[in-house]
Amino acid sequence: HAAGTFLLSELVAAPPHGTAVAVAIVLVLVGALSKSAIVPFHFWLPGAMAAPTPVSAYLHAAAMVKAGVYLIARLAPGFAHSPGWHPTVITLGLATMLLAGWRAVREYDLKLILAFGTVSQLGFITIMVGGGGQDMMLAGLAMLCAHALFKATLFMVVGVIDHATGTRDIRRLAWLGSRVPGLLVIAAAATASMAALPPFLGFIAKEADFEAIAHSASLGFWAPVVLAGVVTGSVFTTIYSLRFLWGAFARKGFPSPTILVSNLHRPKATFLVAPAILAAAGLLFGLAPGRLDDSLDDYAETLPAAGAADGHYTLTLWHGFNLPLLLSVLVLALGAGLFFGRNRLHRVRDSTWLPLGNADRIYDAVVRGADVASVRLTAVTQRGSIPATQAVILSTLVLLPMVVLTLGARDHPDFRLWDSLVQPVVGLLMLGAAVAATVMRNRLAAVLLVGIT
């Protein structure tokens, strides 16, 4: 209504302003965040793990959960500096990345490790594409592409493991890497990209993210906070990446393969074609990111430049010794150190309660509370009395228009009692029928009188 169009391209080209628009944008953000499983709307995504693996790969890596991120990216050129945009996107994105990353290191089901990893990465991507500025958008889109490639690969790998062994529980898997070395190579390549190891696309995207955040003028005072949060979340990413690869394929001190691995149904070579292609794509784009940079930069340039230095970053494998490289090394070192000291980490993990894992319980409690409240409200308003029911309906029909007429925007009214003599006659007839209906004891007659009104 404010912009006079529904086309996103026209909305961001000439964004409308005003209090109502700011409120509307925040509400649209809430819808986008719930679509992409951002805290506090994240609880549905891990529960979708019952889906067959190709469906999981499609939903969680490529399509459905990216729809909210896509909408944020489309709106960012016009509304990234709207009131409420940065507090909503940055706060919820950081909370999602950290809480979901922590939860991922608590899981034993391979799919749930990837599911909570997906939630964490979605929070990260949301920060980047919603942060404002050309370099932030370029880095966010690069991470989106990297995530689609490595996460789809890993979901398919889990499907192959489940099909071959009948389990996804890492406590029941050992020596799998020696039994299916081809699957191990594919999983290792995708996991390396997820952990941001060179020369994979995940490394290039993570360095771009660190660089964009560290020098972002659009984030303002948020920049150091966001950078610290993203670095911490990336440490969790390294930990659950190693946990996934080690849990699925390592020997883990077992003298021989577990029973399920010993009796595995060896997967056909065709099962490995699709994940191998995606894993190879992550490597090829890492070695030669120029074409991807050109494609993503075209859209990033639709955003206003956030300062003189914004918009000059390019995706490449080597930028020299700089802050992003230092942060990447720090993240990998801390993540690897915490993983290999996992006995102490497990004690902290198992003794620490965080609300992310209980969001489904909170949601169920809210639904139960709403059900109880509706029952009590119905008991008050629906007592089986037709006069009482009619009184509620008619009062609503009278009061709502009165509120709108009293508080709503309108031109200066021209008060007239009537335009013709027919109107007061009809009005008196309606009032008389309404009064008569309230005192009429015969229900059929009361209904007829209500019809007259």
PDB file of C-alpha atoms in Angstrom, residues 28-36 68-69:
ATOM      1  CA  VAL A  28       8.151  -9.853   7.323  1.00  0.00           C
ATOM      2  CA  LEU A  29      11.519 -10.563   8.939  1.00  0.00           C
ATOM      3  CA  VAL A  30       9.795 -12.699  11.560  1.00  0.00           C
ATOM      4  CA  GLY A  31       8.211 -14.755   8.782  1.00  0.00           C
ATOM      5  CA  ALA A  32      11.520 -15.115   6.958  1.00  0.00           C
ATOM      6  CA  LEU A  33      13.343 -16.099  10.141  1.00  0.00           C
ATOM      7  CA  SER A  34      10.772 -18.763  10.974  1.00  0.00           C
ATOM      8  CA  LYS A  35      11.081 -20.147   7.445  1.00  0.00           C
ATOM      9  CA  SER A  36      14.848 -20.477   7.882  1.00  0.00           C
ATOM     10  CA  GLY A  68      13.771 -17.153   4.384  1.00  0.00           C
ATOM     11  CA  VAL A  69      17.421 -16.285   3.796  1.00  0.00           C
TER      12      VAL A  69
END
